[in-house]
Amino acid sequence: MDGPGQGRGPVRTRALTERRDVRAPGGAPRPAVAAADATAGAPGEHADPRCLGPGEGAGLLADAGWRRAVVLGDSTADSSGMTVVPGWARATWTDRVAAALRDAHPQFACLHPRGRRDLPLAHVRSTQLGDALDFNGDIALLACGGPELTARTFDPDAVEFELSRILAALRGATCQVVLVVSPFDLTRAGQVPPAQRTTVRARQRLLAERIESVVLRHGCVHVDLAEHEGADSADLWGARAGRLSSRGHAVAAAAVVRTMGRLLGK
């Protein structure tokens, strides 16, 4: 792999200080979500204790020193085809997190390299990591696990190896904090046949254990969304298999932002 700044074209940056078109995975244009759009939902969202309340994100992140974020990983952060639950704003969890950071620090910038859906860690490293390092972010969000869990074969050693390489590169560069975000219970996502659900649940438990081991070695943080589902989780997933609903994205964003707040002693 080329080192930072070598052998690549311009970095594709989504700076959240402006509103403009960006490209979704697969190249289809979609509008960027402004900070106000990402956090201002109908009353249902604000009344949901697993979602951020008005001003909560900015309050939790007010003391953060981070000004540049990179978002890597599979495209659970893609808003195309999102099922909108009434009362929960149409916004991805990554846009919601970036919006909370921008609310706290208006000049905050975020890079989300383009990628296709279901991007395994090996492809994250080969297609996204270079741009992420070029961006010189001080915090990184890595969404991982979904593609590996639903693949025909599951190799936890390979997952651990690839994750370790990515985290080592990010921590060895400018990232002060790296959060690894693993998915909600994928057996409820509409893409796992009933006969395979026990197998996938076992895989997901093992994946969480391996991620915990790797993040501890590299001084990073694991946000396991499966621990944030609660009993009322039926509408976290949308109508399209493997896609989060607007409520799922809101719950995921709250889990990430509140974890960041705890890192800041909030």
mmCIF file of C-alpha atoms in Angstrom:
data_model
loop_
_atom_site.group_PDB
_atom_site.id
_atom_site.type_symbol
_atom_site.label_atom_id
_atom_site.label_comp_id
_atom_site.label_asym_id
_atom_site.label_seq_id
_atom_site.Cartn_x
_atom_site.Cartn_y
_atom_site.Cartn_z
ATOM 1 C CA MET A 1 0.000 0.000 0.000
ATOM 2 C CA ASP A 2 1.238 3.475 -0.764
ATOM 3 C CA GLY A 3 1.962 5.640 2.237
ATOM 4 C CA PRO A 4 -0.017 8.774 3.069
ATOM 5 C CA GLY A 5 0.039 11.232 0.205
ATOM 6 C CA GLN A 6 1.494 8.756 -2.297
ATOM 7 C CA GLY A 7 -0.116 7.400 -5.429
ATOM 8 C CA ARG A 8 -3.695 8.581 -4.921
ATOM 9 C CA GLY A 9 -5.944 11.270 -6.278
ATOM 10 C CA PRO A 10 -7.537 14.088 -4.264
ATOM 11 C CA VAL A 11 -9.099 13.197 -0.964
ATOM 12 C CA ARG A 12 -12.907 13.228 -1.170
ATOM 13 C CA THR A 13 -13.975 15.246 1.860
ATOM 14 C CA ARG A 14 -17.445 15.913 3.162
ATOM 15 C CA ALA A 15 -16.968 19.098 5.167
ATOM 16 C CA LEU A 16 -20.007 19.583 7.357
ATOM 17 C CA THR A 17 -19.669 23.351 7.351
ATOM 18 C CA GLU A 18 -21.613 23.509 4.116
ATOM 19 C CA ARG A 19 -24.520 21.803 2.370
ATOM 20 C CA ARG A 20 -23.711 20.154 -0.942
ATOM 21 C CA ASP A 21 -24.204 16.945 -2.897
ATOM 22 C CA VAL A 22 -22.123 13.904 -2.019
ATOM 23 C CA ARG A 23 -21.996 10.450 -3.525
ATOM 24 C CA ALA A 24 -23.493 7.400 -1.936
ATOM 25 C CA PRO A 25 -21.880 3.972 -2.321
ATOM 26 C CA GLY A 26 -22.304 2.906 -5.920
ATOM 27 C CA GLY A 27 -21.964 6.452 -7.246
ATOM 28 C CA ALA A 28 -25.575 7.648 -6.939
ATOM 29 C CA PRO A 29 -25.820 11.298 -5.849
ATOM 30 C CA ARG A 30 -27.628 12.109 -2.654
ATOM 31 C CA PRO A 31 -27.900 15.317 -0.623
ATOM 32 C CA ALA A 32 -25.690 15.838 2.378
ATOM 33 C CA VAL A 33 -27.581 16.058 5.663
ATOM 34 C CA ALA A 34 -27.139 19.353 7.411
ATOM 35 C CA ALA A 35 -26.589 19.342 11.154
ATOM 36 C CA ALA A 36 -30.059 20.642 11.896
ATOM 37 C CA ASP A 37 -31.652 17.957 9.725
ATOM 38 C CA ALA A 38 -29.685 15.195 11.410
ATOM 39 C CA THR A 39 -30.619 16.074 14.970
ATOM 40 C CA ALA A 40 -34.028 17.719 14.734
ATOM 41 C CA GLY A 41 -36.547 14.899 14.568
ATOM 42 C CA ALA A 42 -40.213 14.843 15.469
ATOM 43 C CA PRO A 43 -41.206 14.497 19.162
ATOM 44 C CA GLY A 44 -41.061 10.697 18.992
ATOM 45 C CA GLU A 45 -37.307 10.769 18.539
ATOM 46 C CA HIS A 46 -36.721 13.279 21.304
ATOM 47 C CA ALA A 47 -38.903 11.277 23.685
ATOM 48 C CA ASP A 48 -36.988 8.047 23.029
ATOM 49 C CA PRO A 49 -34.450 7.568 25.859
ATOM 50 C CA ARG A 50 -32.184 5.571 23.524
ATOM 51 C CA CYS A 51 -31.913 8.564 21.167
ATOM 52 C CA LEU A 52 -30.221 11.913 21.725
ATOM 53 C CA GLY A 53 -32.376 14.627 23.190
ATOM 54 C CA PRO A 54 -32.311 18.230 21.926
ATOM 55 C CA GLY A 55 -28.856 19.683 22.517
ATOM 56 C CA GLU A 56 -27.623 16.520 24.243
ATOM 57 C CA GLY A 57 -24.957 15.698 21.681
ATOM 58 C CA ALA A 58 -23.479 19.199 21.673
ATOM 59 C CA GLY A 59 -23.450 19.209 25.451
ATOM 60 C CA LEU A 60 -21.647 15.881 25.675
ATOM 61 C CA LEU A 61 -19.054 16.933 23.089
ATOM 62 C CA ALA A 62 -18.547 20.560 24.103
ATOM 63 C CA ASP A 63 -15.128 19.826 25.622
ATOM 64 C CA ALA A 64 -13.920 17.629 22.763
ATOM 65 C CA GLY A 65 -10.688 18.677 21.128
ATOM 66 C CA TRP A 66 -11.457 16.767 17.924
ATOM 67 C CA ARG A 67 -11.924 18.822 14.761
ATOM 68 C CA ARG A 68 -11.493 16.280 11.949
ATOM 69 C CA ALA A 69 -13.164 12.867 11.743
ATOM 70 C CA VAL A 70 -12.867 9.988 9.308
ATOM 71 C CA VAL A 71 -15.601 7.385 8.828
ATOM 72 C CA LEU A 72 -14.605 4.006 7.442
ATOM 73 C CA GLY A 73 -16.225 0.652 6.950
ATOM 74 C CA ASP A 74 -19.227 -1.035 5.467
ATOM 75 C CA SER A 75 -22.110 1.119 4.356
ATOM 76 C CA THR A 76 -24.592 0.673 7.178
ATOM 77 C CA ALA A 77 -24.154 4.436 7.134
ATOM 78 C CA ASP A 78 -25.761 4.631 3.675
ATOM 79 C CA SER A 79 -29.142 6.418 3.657
ATOM 80 C CA SER A 80 -30.338 5.094 0.295
ATOM 81 C CA GLY A 81 -33.536 3.101 0.705
ATOM 82 C CA MET A 82 -33.830 3.983 4.385
ATOM 83 C CA THR A 83 -37.171 3.163 5.982
ATOM 84 C CA VAL A 84 -38.333 6.255 7.858
ATOM 85 C CA VAL A 85 -40.084 5.511 11.134
ATOM 86 C CA PRO A 86 -42.617 8.304 11.852
ATOM 87 C CA GLY A 87 -41.141 10.647 14.418
ATOM 88 C CA TRP A 88 -37.504 9.792 13.663
ATOM 89 C CA ALA A 89 -35.609 12.031 11.230
ATOM 90 C CA ARG A 90 -34.156 10.585 8.010
ATOM 91 C CA ALA A 91 -30.430 10.773 8.759
ATOM 92 C CA THR A 92 -27.659 8.206 9.007
ATOM 93 C CA TRP A 93 -25.913 7.545 12.285
ATOM 94 C CA THR A 94 -22.630 8.893 10.917
ATOM 95 C CA ASP A 95 -24.275 12.138 9.784
ATOM 96 C CA ARG A 96 -25.930 12.412 13.192
ATOM 97 C CA VAL A 97 -22.618 11.948 15.014
ATOM 98 C CA ALA A 98 -20.882 14.475 12.774
ATOM 99 C CA ALA A 99 -23.785 16.891 13.271
ATOM 100 C CA ALA A 100 -23.450 16.636 17.051
ATOM 101 C CA LEU A 101 -19.743 17.408 16.736
ATOM 102 C CA ARG A 102 -20.498 20.318 14.440
ATOM 103 C CA ASP A 103 -23.109 21.664 16.867
ATOM 104 C CA ALA A 104 -20.385 21.729 19.515
ATOM 105 C CA HIS A 105 -17.666 22.976 17.144
ATOM 106 C CA PRO A 106 -18.988 24.695 13.983
ATOM 107 C CA GLN A 107 -15.810 24.249 11.922
ATOM 108 C CA PHE A 108 -15.751 20.488 12.406
ATOM 109 C CA ALA A 109 -15.001 18.505 9.204
ATOM 110 C CA CYS A 110 -15.641 14.879 8.310
ATOM 111 C CA LEU A 111 -14.337 12.559 5.592
ATOM 112 C CA HIS A 112 -16.435 9.577 4.524
ATOM 113 C CA PRO A 113 -14.608 7.785 1.676
ATOM 114 C CA ARG A 114 -16.931 6.308 -0.899
ATOM 115 C CA GLY A 115 -17.407 2.588 -0.855
ATOM 116 C CA ARG A 116 -19.767 -0.097 -1.933
ATOM 117 C CA ARG A 117 -22.174 -1.866 0.371
ATOM 118 C CA ASP A 118 -21.041 -4.805 2.480
ATOM 119 C CA LEU A 119 -17.399 -3.809 2.498
ATOM 120 C CA PRO A 120 -15.327 -6.355 4.474
ATOM 121 C CA LEU A 121 -12.371 -5.202 6.525
ATOM 122 C CA ALA A 122 -9.796 -6.338 3.975
ATOM 123 C CA HIS A 123 -11.403 -4.035 1.396
ATOM 124 C CA VAL A 124 -11.761 -1.218 3.924
ATOM 125 C CA ARG A 125 -8.016 -1.390 4.414
ATOM 126 C CA SER A 126 -7.191 -1.538 0.701
ATOM 127 C CA THR A 127 -9.711 1.041 -0.587
ATOM 128 C CA GLN A 128 -10.444 3.490 2.255
ATOM 129 C CA LEU A 129 -7.544 3.544 4.674
ATOM 130 C CA GLY A 130 -5.193 5.517 2.422
ATOM 131 C CA ASP A 131 -7.595 8.436 2.057
ATOM 132 C CA ALA A 132 -8.337 8.299 5.777
ATOM 133 C CA LEU A 133 -4.650 8.641 6.609
ATOM 134 C CA ASP A 134 -4.241 11.481 4.104
ATOM 135 C CA PHE A 135 -7.046 13.382 5.796
ATOM 136 C CA ASN A 136 -5.105 13.566 9.091
ATOM 137 C CA GLY A 137 -8.174 13.124 11.238
ATOM 138 C CA ASP A 138 -7.963 13.209 15.009
ATOM 139 C CA ILE A 139 -10.896 10.819 15.553
ATOM 140 C CA ALA A 140 -12.038 7.849 13.467
ATOM 141 C CA LEU A 141 -15.243 5.801 13.339
ATOM 142 C CA LEU A 142 -14.944 2.320 11.868
ATOM 143 C CA ALA A 143 -18.159 0.386 11.146
ATOM 144 C CA CYS A 144 -17.348 -3.290 10.824
ATOM 145 C CA GLY A 145 -18.574 -6.842 11.193
ATOM 146 C CA GLY A 146 -21.730 -7.008 9.110
ATOM 147 C CA PRO A 147 -20.205 -8.335 5.871
ATOM 148 C CA GLU A 148 -18.087 -10.901 7.700
ATOM 149 C CA LEU A 149 -21.015 -12.161 9.777
ATOM 150 C CA THR A 150 -23.246 -12.825 6.782
ATOM 151 C CA ALA A 151 -20.548 -14.260 4.509
ATOM 152 C CA ARG A 152 -20.636 -17.924 3.488
ATOM 153 C CA THR A 153 -17.646 -18.616 5.744
ATOM 154 C CA PHE A 154 -16.563 -16.781 8.879
ATOM 155 C CA ASP A 155 -12.873 -16.526 9.776
ATOM 156 C CA PRO A 156 -12.484 -14.704 13.113
ATOM 157 C CA ASP A 157 -8.687 -14.864 12.890
ATOM 158 C CA ALA A 158 -8.771 -13.022 9.556
ATOM 159 C CA VAL A 159 -11.158 -10.419 11.008
ATOM 160 C CA GLU A 160 -8.855 -9.873 13.973
ATOM 161 C CA PHE A 161 -5.806 -9.603 11.699
ATOM 162 C CA GLU A 162 -7.370 -7.049 9.334
ATOM 163 C CA LEU A 163 -8.873 -5.000 12.160
ATOM 164 C CA SER A 164 -5.535 -4.894 13.930
ATOM 165 C CA ARG A 165 -3.795 -3.620 10.789
ATOM 166 C CA ILE A 166 -6.360 -0.844 10.328
ATOM 167 C CA LEU A 167 -6.271 0.265 13.963
ATOM 168 C CA ALA A 168 -2.472 0.223 14.060
ATOM 169 C CA ALA A 169 -2.342 2.488 10.995
ATOM 170 C CA LEU A 170 -4.902 4.945 12.350
ATOM 171 C CA ARG A 171 -3.371 5.114 15.829
ATOM 172 C CA GLY A 172 0.110 5.340 14.338
ATOM 173 C CA ALA A 173 -0.939 8.415 12.355
ATOM 174 C CA THR A 174 -2.905 11.327 13.805
ATOM 175 C CA CYS A 175 -6.019 9.693 15.268
ATOM 176 C CA GLN A 176 -6.229 10.291 18.999
ATOM 177 C CA VAL A 177 -9.382 8.175 19.305
ATOM 178 C CA VAL A 178 -10.738 5.306 17.178
ATOM 179 C CA LEU A 179 -14.210 3.921 17.813
ATOM 180 C CA VAL A 180 -15.027 0.529 16.298
ATOM 181 C CA VAL A 181 -18.780 0.152 15.826
ATOM 182 C CA SER A 182 -20.192 -3.360 15.417
ATOM 183 C CA PRO A 183 -23.798 -3.977 14.327
ATOM 184 C CA PHE A 184 -27.108 -4.574 16.011
ATOM 185 C CA ASP A 185 -28.295 -8.196 16.096
ATOM 186 C CA LEU A 186 -28.095 -9.153 12.422
ATOM 187 C CA THR A 187 -30.536 -12.026 12.828
ATOM 188 C CA ARG A 188 -33.253 -9.365 13.010
ATOM 189 C CA ALA A 189 -32.095 -7.551 9.863
ATOM 190 C CA GLY A 190 -34.172 -9.579 7.411
ATOM 191 C CA GLN A 191 -31.172 -11.053 5.609
ATOM 192 C CA VAL A 192 -30.495 -14.206 7.650
ATOM 193 C CA PRO A 193 -32.635 -17.301 6.927
ATOM 194 C CA PRO A 194 -34.237 -18.801 10.048
ATOM 195 C CA ALA A 195 -32.128 -21.954 9.782
ATOM 196 C CA GLN A 196 -28.920 -19.860 10.043
ATOM 197 C CA ARG A 197 -29.878 -17.549 12.885
ATOM 198 C CA THR A 198 -28.309 -19.607 15.658
ATOM 199 C CA THR A 199 -25.057 -19.755 13.692
ATOM 200 C CA VAL A 200 -25.021 -16.022 13.014
ATOM 201 C CA ARG A 201 -25.754 -15.190 16.664
ATOM 202 C CA ALA A 202 -22.822 -17.357 17.723
ATOM 203 C CA ARG A 203 -20.626 -15.647 15.119
ATOM 204 C CA GLN A 204 -21.685 -12.234 16.371
ATOM 205 C CA ARG A 205 -20.824 -13.077 19.978
ATOM 206 C CA LEU A 206 -17.409 -14.310 18.874
ATOM 207 C CA LEU A 207 -16.894 -11.240 16.712
ATOM 208 C CA ALA A 208 -17.619 -8.966 19.680
ATOM 209 C CA GLU A 209 -15.069 -10.842 21.784
ATOM 210 C CA ARG A 210 -12.405 -10.562 19.082
ATOM 211 C CA ILE A 211 -13.082 -6.858 18.559
ATOM 212 C CA GLU A 212 -12.783 -6.248 22.303
ATOM 213 C CA SER A 213 -9.414 -7.985 22.303
ATOM 214 C CA VAL A 214 -8.089 -5.957 19.380
ATOM 215 C CA VAL A 215 -9.294 -2.557 20.587
ATOM 216 C CA LEU A 216 -7.736 -3.144 24.000
ATOM 217 C CA ARG A 217 -4.395 -3.898 22.376
ATOM 218 C CA HIS A 218 -4.495 -0.701 20.345
ATOM 219 C CA GLY A 219 -5.998 1.632 22.925
ATOM 220 C CA CYS A 220 -9.249 2.060 20.986
ATOM 221 C CA VAL A 221 -12.942 1.843 21.920
ATOM 222 C CA HIS A 222 -15.614 -0.681 20.944
ATOM 223 C CA VAL A 223 -19.256 0.354 20.562
ATOM 224 C CA ASP A 224 -21.233 -2.885 20.310
ATOM 225 C CA LEU A 225 -24.642 -1.823 19.036
ATOM 226 C CA ALA A 226 -26.072 -5.238 19.922
ATOM 227 C CA GLU A 227 -25.791 -4.156 23.561
ATOM 228 C CA HIS A 228 -27.917 -1.059 22.897
ATOM 229 C CA GLU A 229 -30.965 -2.671 21.309
ATOM 230 C CA GLY A 230 -33.171 -3.117 24.353
ATOM 231 C CA ALA A 231 -36.402 -5.073 24.375
ATOM 232 C CA ASP A 232 -38.153 -2.758 21.907
ATOM 233 C CA SER A 233 -35.977 -3.291 18.845
ATOM 234 C CA ALA A 234 -38.463 -4.374 16.189
ATOM 235 C CA ASP A 235 -38.161 -1.190 14.125
ATOM 236 C CA LEU A 236 -34.393 -0.666 14.266
ATOM 237 C CA TRP A 237 -34.120 -2.394 10.897
ATOM 238 C CA GLY A 238 -35.872 -1.145 7.786
ATOM 239 C CA ALA A 239 -37.913 -2.837 5.093
ATOM 240 C CA ARG A 240 -34.828 -3.521 2.971
ATOM 241 C CA ALA A 241 -32.734 -6.406 4.265
ATOM 242 C CA GLY A 242 -29.646 -5.306 6.133
ATOM 243 C CA ARG A 243 -30.587 -1.610 6.175
ATOM 244 C CA LEU A 244 -31.189 0.317 9.378
ATOM 245 C CA SER A 245 -34.382 2.328 9.736
ATOM 246 C CA SER A 246 -34.287 5.995 10.715
ATOM 247 C CA ARG A 247 -34.859 4.881 14.320
ATOM 248 C CA GLY A 248 -32.022 2.380 14.075
ATOM 249 C CA HIS A 249 -29.686 5.116 12.890
ATOM 250 C CA ALA A 250 -30.844 7.407 15.719
ATOM 251 C CA VAL A 251 -30.223 4.743 18.367
ATOM 252 C CA ALA A 252 -26.812 3.917 16.880
ATOM 253 C CA ALA A 253 -25.811 7.592 16.843
ATOM 254 C CA ALA A 254 -26.817 8.030 20.466
ATOM 255 C CA ALA A 255 -24.746 5.003 21.489
ATOM 256 C CA VAL A 256 -21.695 6.407 19.707
ATOM 257 C CA VAL A 257 -22.068 10.001 20.942
ATOM 258 C CA ARG A 258 -22.704 8.921 24.522
ATOM 259 C CA THR A 259 -19.631 6.704 24.380
ATOM 260 C CA MET A 260 -17.618 9.683 23.154
ATOM 261 C CA GLY A 261 -19.055 11.723 26.015
ATOM 262 C CA ARG A 262 -17.922 9.114 28.535
ATOM 263 C CA LEU A 263 -14.420 9.331 27.077
ATOM 264 C CA LEU A 264 -14.569 13.049 27.885
ATOM 265 C CA GLY A 265 -15.729 12.332 31.437
ATOM 266 C CA LYS A 266 -19.375 13.288 30.801
#
